[in-house]
Amino acid sequence: ECRLVWLETAEELEVDEMGRTKLLTSTGGASDCTIRIMELPLKRWNDPLFPRDWQARLDGVWYSTLVNVLSSVGQLFVLLRSEDGASWVVRRFSTQSREWHEMPHTASSAPLGLHSASDQTLVYFREAADGSRAMMAHSVAYVPAKQRDYDSACLISEGTNVSRASIFEDLVVWQEEPGDGAPPVMLLLDLNKDNDQLPDTADHFPFTGEFQFDSDNDGIGDEGDFIRMTGPCTRSSRRGACMSDNEVLYIV
């Protein structure tokens, strides 16, 4: 599955060697962009996304300027800046359901741009108020058994020595410059080590593909859990806070 995405705007555009689009305006964005998507190899057009589609008022803030757009399988990510230039948001658009979702972020940091994306993960850089830089990964996975999307985010690397990054499926590869004349180092991170539907950050059992969720927090995956506990222990951050099946049966 492949798609062609481009912008129509009166502003000047630049495309780098990775195919990423940059708006050459004084603000680094534009408010008149129409986003067009063609599904390949069928050459099927999706309905275009006009400014009224991607612009949004969220928590009383009007996000009207498109800074960056990035496409992956079944998803479109847009980086938007507020009308006053003080706030930003990354929105995710599903090309299947045609629904928009806002990605969570912290107010103390701002994205430097959308960098790379696979079928369920977006890699981007953000900059904090103190000038430090961090490389983040945000994953979205649909789980048929739960009939919903699961969003999760993680910090991959922080500091100013990350020079480039790319993602293929669940593998993130990036280059860091150690400094002091040392040669650059290539690093790799597997975001889904058991190769199931969920990335590690959302998976209760990241090393066991047989289990994914532990609804009652007893240390036993839902798929193999005989007795489901309820109560305050299910909300504890400590794994195994609830009694296991054996402990319940022993008391009975």
Coordinates of C-alpha atoms in Angstrom, one line a residue:
E1 CA 0.0 0.0 0.0
C2 CA 1.3 3.4 -1.0
R3 CA 0.0 6.9 -1.3
L4 CA 1.0 10.2 -2.8
V5 CA 0.4 13.3 -0.7
W6 CA 1.1 16.9 -1.7
L7 CA 0.0 20.4 -0.7
E8 CA -1.6 23.1 -2.8
T9 CA -0.8 26.6 -1.5
A10 CA 0.0 30.1 -2.8
E11 CA 3.2 30.0 -0.6
E12 CA 6.6 28.9 -1.7
L13 CA 7.5 25.2 -1.0
E14 CA 10.7 23.3 -0.7
V15 CA 11.1 19.5 -0.7
D16 CA 14.2 17.9 0.8
E17 CA 16.0 14.7 -0.2
M18 CA 13.8 12.6 2.1
G19 CA 10.6 14.0 0.4
R20 CA 9.7 16.2 3.4
T21 CA 7.9 19.4 2.6
K22 CA 8.9 22.8 4.1
L23 CA 6.9 26.0 3.7
L24 CA 9.3 28.9 2.9
T25 CA 7.4 31.6 4.7
S26 CA 8.5 34.0 7.5
T27 CA 6.4 32.0 9.9
G28 CA 7.3 28.6 8.5
G29 CA 3.7 27.7 7.8
A30 CA 0.6 28.6 5.8
S31 CA -3.1 28.8 6.4
D32 CA -4.4 28.2 2.8
C33 CA -3.1 24.7 2.3
T34 CA -5.2 22.0 0.6
I35 CA -4.0 18.5 1.2
R36 CA -4.6 16.0 -1.6
I37 CA -4.1 12.2 -1.3
M38 CA -3.9 9.6 -4.1
E39 CA -3.9 5.9 -3.2
L40 CA -1.4 3.9 -5.3
P41 CA -1.3 1.8 -7.4
L42 CA -5.1 2.2 -7.9
K43 CA -4.7 5.9 -8.6
R44 CA -7.7 6.5 -6.4
W45 CA -8.3 10.0 -5.1
N46 CA -9.4 10.6 -1.5
D47 CA -11.5 13.6 -0.8
P48 CA -9.2 16.6 -0.4
L49 CA -8.6 18.2 3.0
F50 CA -9.3 21.9 2.9
P51 CA -8.2 24.4 5.6
R52 CA -11.6 24.0 7.2
D53 CA -10.9 20.3 7.6
W54 CA -7.4 20.4 9.3
Q55 CA -7.8 23.7 11.2
A56 CA -9.2 23.3 14.7
R57 CA -10.2 25.1 17.9
L58 CA -8.9 23.1 20.8
D59 CA -9.3 24.1 24.4
G60 CA -10.1 27.6 23.3
V61 CA -7.1 28.0 21.0
W62 CA -7.4 28.4 17.2
Y63 CA -4.9 26.3 15.3
S64 CA -4.9 27.8 11.8
T65 CA -1.3 27.5 10.4
L66 CA 0.0 24.3 8.9
V67 CA 3.7 23.9 9.5
N68 CA 4.4 20.3 8.4
V69 CA 2.6 17.2 7.0
L70 CA 3.7 13.6 6.9
S71 CA 2.0 10.5 5.6
S72 CA 2.2 6.8 6.5
V73 CA 0.0 3.8 5.8
G74 CA -3.6 4.7 6.6
Q75 CA -2.6 7.9 8.5
L76 CA -1.8 11.5 7.9
F77 CA 0.0 13.6 10.5
V78 CA -0.2 17.4 10.5
L79 CA 1.8 19.9 12.6
L80 CA -0.2 23.0 13.4
R81 CA 0.6 26.3 15.0
S82 CA -1.9 28.6 16.8
E83 CA -3.0 31.9 15.3
D84 CA -0.9 33.8 17.8
G85 CA 2.2 31.5 17.3
A86 CA 2.4 30.6 20.9
S87 CA 1.0 27.0 20.8
W88 CA 1.2 24.0 18.6
V89 CA -0.5 20.6 18.2
V90 CA 0.0 17.5 16.1
R91 CA -3.2 16.0 14.7
R92 CA -3.6 12.5 13.2
F93 CA -6.0 11.8 10.4
S94 CA -7.2 8.3 9.6
T95 CA -7.7 7.9 5.8
Q96 CA -10.1 5.0 6.4
S97 CA -12.4 6.5 9.0
R98 CA -11.7 10.1 8.0
E99 CA -11.5 11.0 11.7
W100 CA -9.1 13.5 13.4
H101 CA -7.3 12.7 16.6
E102 CA -5.1 15.1 18.7
M103 CA -1.8 13.6 19.8
P104 CA -0.9 14.4 23.5
H105 CA 2.0 16.8 24.1
T106 CA 3.5 18.8 26.9
A107 CA 3.2 22.6 27.0
S108 CA 6.8 23.0 27.9
S109 CA 8.2 21.7 24.6
A110 CA 7.5 22.4 20.9
P111 CA 8.1 20.1 17.9
L112 CA 10.9 20.9 15.5
G113 CA 9.1 19.0 12.7
L114 CA 7.6 15.7 11.8
H115 CA 10.6 13.5 10.8
S116 CA 9.6 10.0 9.8
A117 CA 6.7 7.6 10.0
S118 CA 5.9 3.9 9.6
D119 CA 2.4 2.3 9.4
Q120 CA 1.7 3.0 13.1
T121 CA 4.5 5.2 14.5
L122 CA 5.5 8.8 14.1
V123 CA 9.1 9.9 14.9
Y124 CA 9.6 13.6 15.6
F125 CA 11.9 16.0 17.4
R126 CA 10.8 18.4 20.0
E127 CA 12.6 21.3 21.8
A128 CA 12.1 22.3 25.4
A129 CA 12.1 25.8 26.8
D130 CA 15.7 25.4 27.9
G131 CA 16.9 24.6 24.4
S132 CA 17.4 20.8 24.9
R133 CA 16.2 18.5 22.1
A134 CA 14.5 15.1 22.3
M135 CA 13.6 12.5 19.7
M136 CA 10.1 11.1 20.4
A137 CA 8.1 8.2 19.0
H138 CA 4.3 8.2 19.0
S139 CA 2.6 4.9 18.1
V140 CA -1.0 4.2 17.2
A141 CA -2.2 0.5 17.1
Y142 CA -5.7 -0.8 16.4
V143 CA -6.5 -3.9 18.5
P144 CA -9.4 -5.8 17.0
A145 CA -10.1 -7.7 20.3
K146 CA -10.7 -4.3 22.0
Q147 CA -12.1 -2.6 18.9
R148 CA -10.2 0.6 19.6
D149 CA -6.9 2.4 18.9
Y150 CA -4.2 2.5 21.5
D151 CA -1.9 5.6 21.6
S152 CA 1.4 5.5 23.3
A153 CA 4.5 7.7 23.3
C154 CA 8.1 7.3 24.4
L155 CA 11.4 9.2 24.5
I156 CA 14.0 7.6 22.3
S157 CA 16.9 10.0 22.8
E158 CA 17.6 13.4 24.1
G159 CA 20.3 16.0 23.6
T160 CA 21.6 18.0 20.7
N161 CA 23.8 15.2 19.2
V162 CA 21.1 13.4 17.3
S163 CA 21.7 14.3 13.6
R164 CA 19.2 12.1 11.7
A165 CA 16.7 9.3 12.2
S166 CA 14.4 6.9 10.3
I167 CA 11.9 4.3 11.0
F168 CA 10.9 1.1 9.2
E169 CA 8.0 -0.8 10.6
D170 CA 8.9 -1.0 14.4
L171 CA 12.6 -0.3 14.1
V172 CA 14.0 3.2 14.7
V173 CA 17.5 3.9 13.5
W174 CA 19.3 7.1 14.3
Q175 CA 22.8 8.6 14.3
E176 CA 24.4 10.4 17.2
E177 CA 27.6 12.5 17.3
P178 CA 29.5 11.7 20.5
G179 CA 31.7 14.8 20.0
D180 CA 35.4 15.3 20.9
G181 CA 36.4 14.0 17.4
A182 CA 34.8 10.6 17.9
P183 CA 33.1 9.0 14.9
P184 CA 29.3 9.0 14.7
V185 CA 27.4 6.1 16.2
M186 CA 24.4 4.4 14.6
L187 CA 21.8 3.2 17.2
L188 CA 18.7 1.0 16.8
L189 CA 15.6 0.5 18.9
D190 CA 12.9 -2.1 18.4
L191 CA 9.6 -0.6 19.5
N192 CA 7.7 -3.9 19.4
K193 CA 10.0 -6.7 20.6
D194 CA 7.4 -9.5 20.7
N195 CA 6.0 -8.5 17.2
D196 CA 2.4 -8.4 18.3
Q197 CA -0.1 -5.7 17.6
L198 CA 1.0 -3.3 20.4
P199 CA 4.2 -1.3 20.8
D200 CA 6.1 -2.0 24.0
T201 CA 5.0 1.2 25.6
A202 CA 1.4 0.1 25.5
D203 CA 2.0 -3.7 26.0
H204 CA 1.7 -5.1 29.5
F205 CA 3.8 -8.1 28.3
P206 CA 6.3 -6.6 25.8
F207 CA 8.4 -9.8 25.6
T208 CA 5.6 -12.3 25.2
G209 CA 3.4 -12.1 22.1
E210 CA 0.9 -14.5 23.7
F211 CA -0.4 -11.8 26.1
Q212 CA -1.0 -8.0 25.7
F213 CA -3.3 -6.8 28.4
D214 CA -3.7 -7.3 32.2
S215 CA -7.0 -5.6 33.0
D216 CA -7.0 -6.7 36.7
N217 CA -3.3 -6.0 37.3
D218 CA -2.6 -9.5 38.8
G219 CA 0.4 -10.2 36.6
I220 CA -1.5 -12.7 34.4
G221 CA -2.5 -11.8 30.9
D222 CA -6.2 -11.4 30.1
E223 CA -6.0 -14.2 27.5
G224 CA -5.0 -16.7 30.2
D225 CA -6.7 -15.2 33.2
F226 CA -9.4 -17.4 34.8
I227 CA -10.6 -14.9 37.5
R228 CA -10.8 -11.2 36.8
M229 CA -10.3 -9.1 39.9
T230 CA -12.0 -5.7 40.6
G231 CA -11.3 -2.9 43.0
P232 CA -8.5 -0.4 43.8
C233 CA -5.7 -2.8 43.1
T234 CA -6.6 -2.7 39.4
R235 CA -5.6 0.9 39.3
S236 CA -2.3 0.5 41.0
S237 CA 0.9 1.2 39.1
R238 CA 2.6 -1.8 40.7
R239 CA 2.5 -5.0 38.6
G240 CA 0.8 -7.9 40.5
A241 CA -1.0 -5.6 43.0
C242 CA -4.2 -7.8 42.7
M243 CA -4.3 -11.4 43.9
S244 CA -3.5 -14.0 41.2
D245 CA -5.9 -16.8 40.3
N246 CA -4.1 -19.3 42.6
E247 CA -4.3 -16.9 45.5
V248 CA -8.1 -16.4 45.0
L249 CA -8.7 -20.1 44.7
Y250 CA -6.6 -20.8 47.8
I251 CA -8.7 -18.4 49.9
V252 CA -12.0 -19.9 48.5

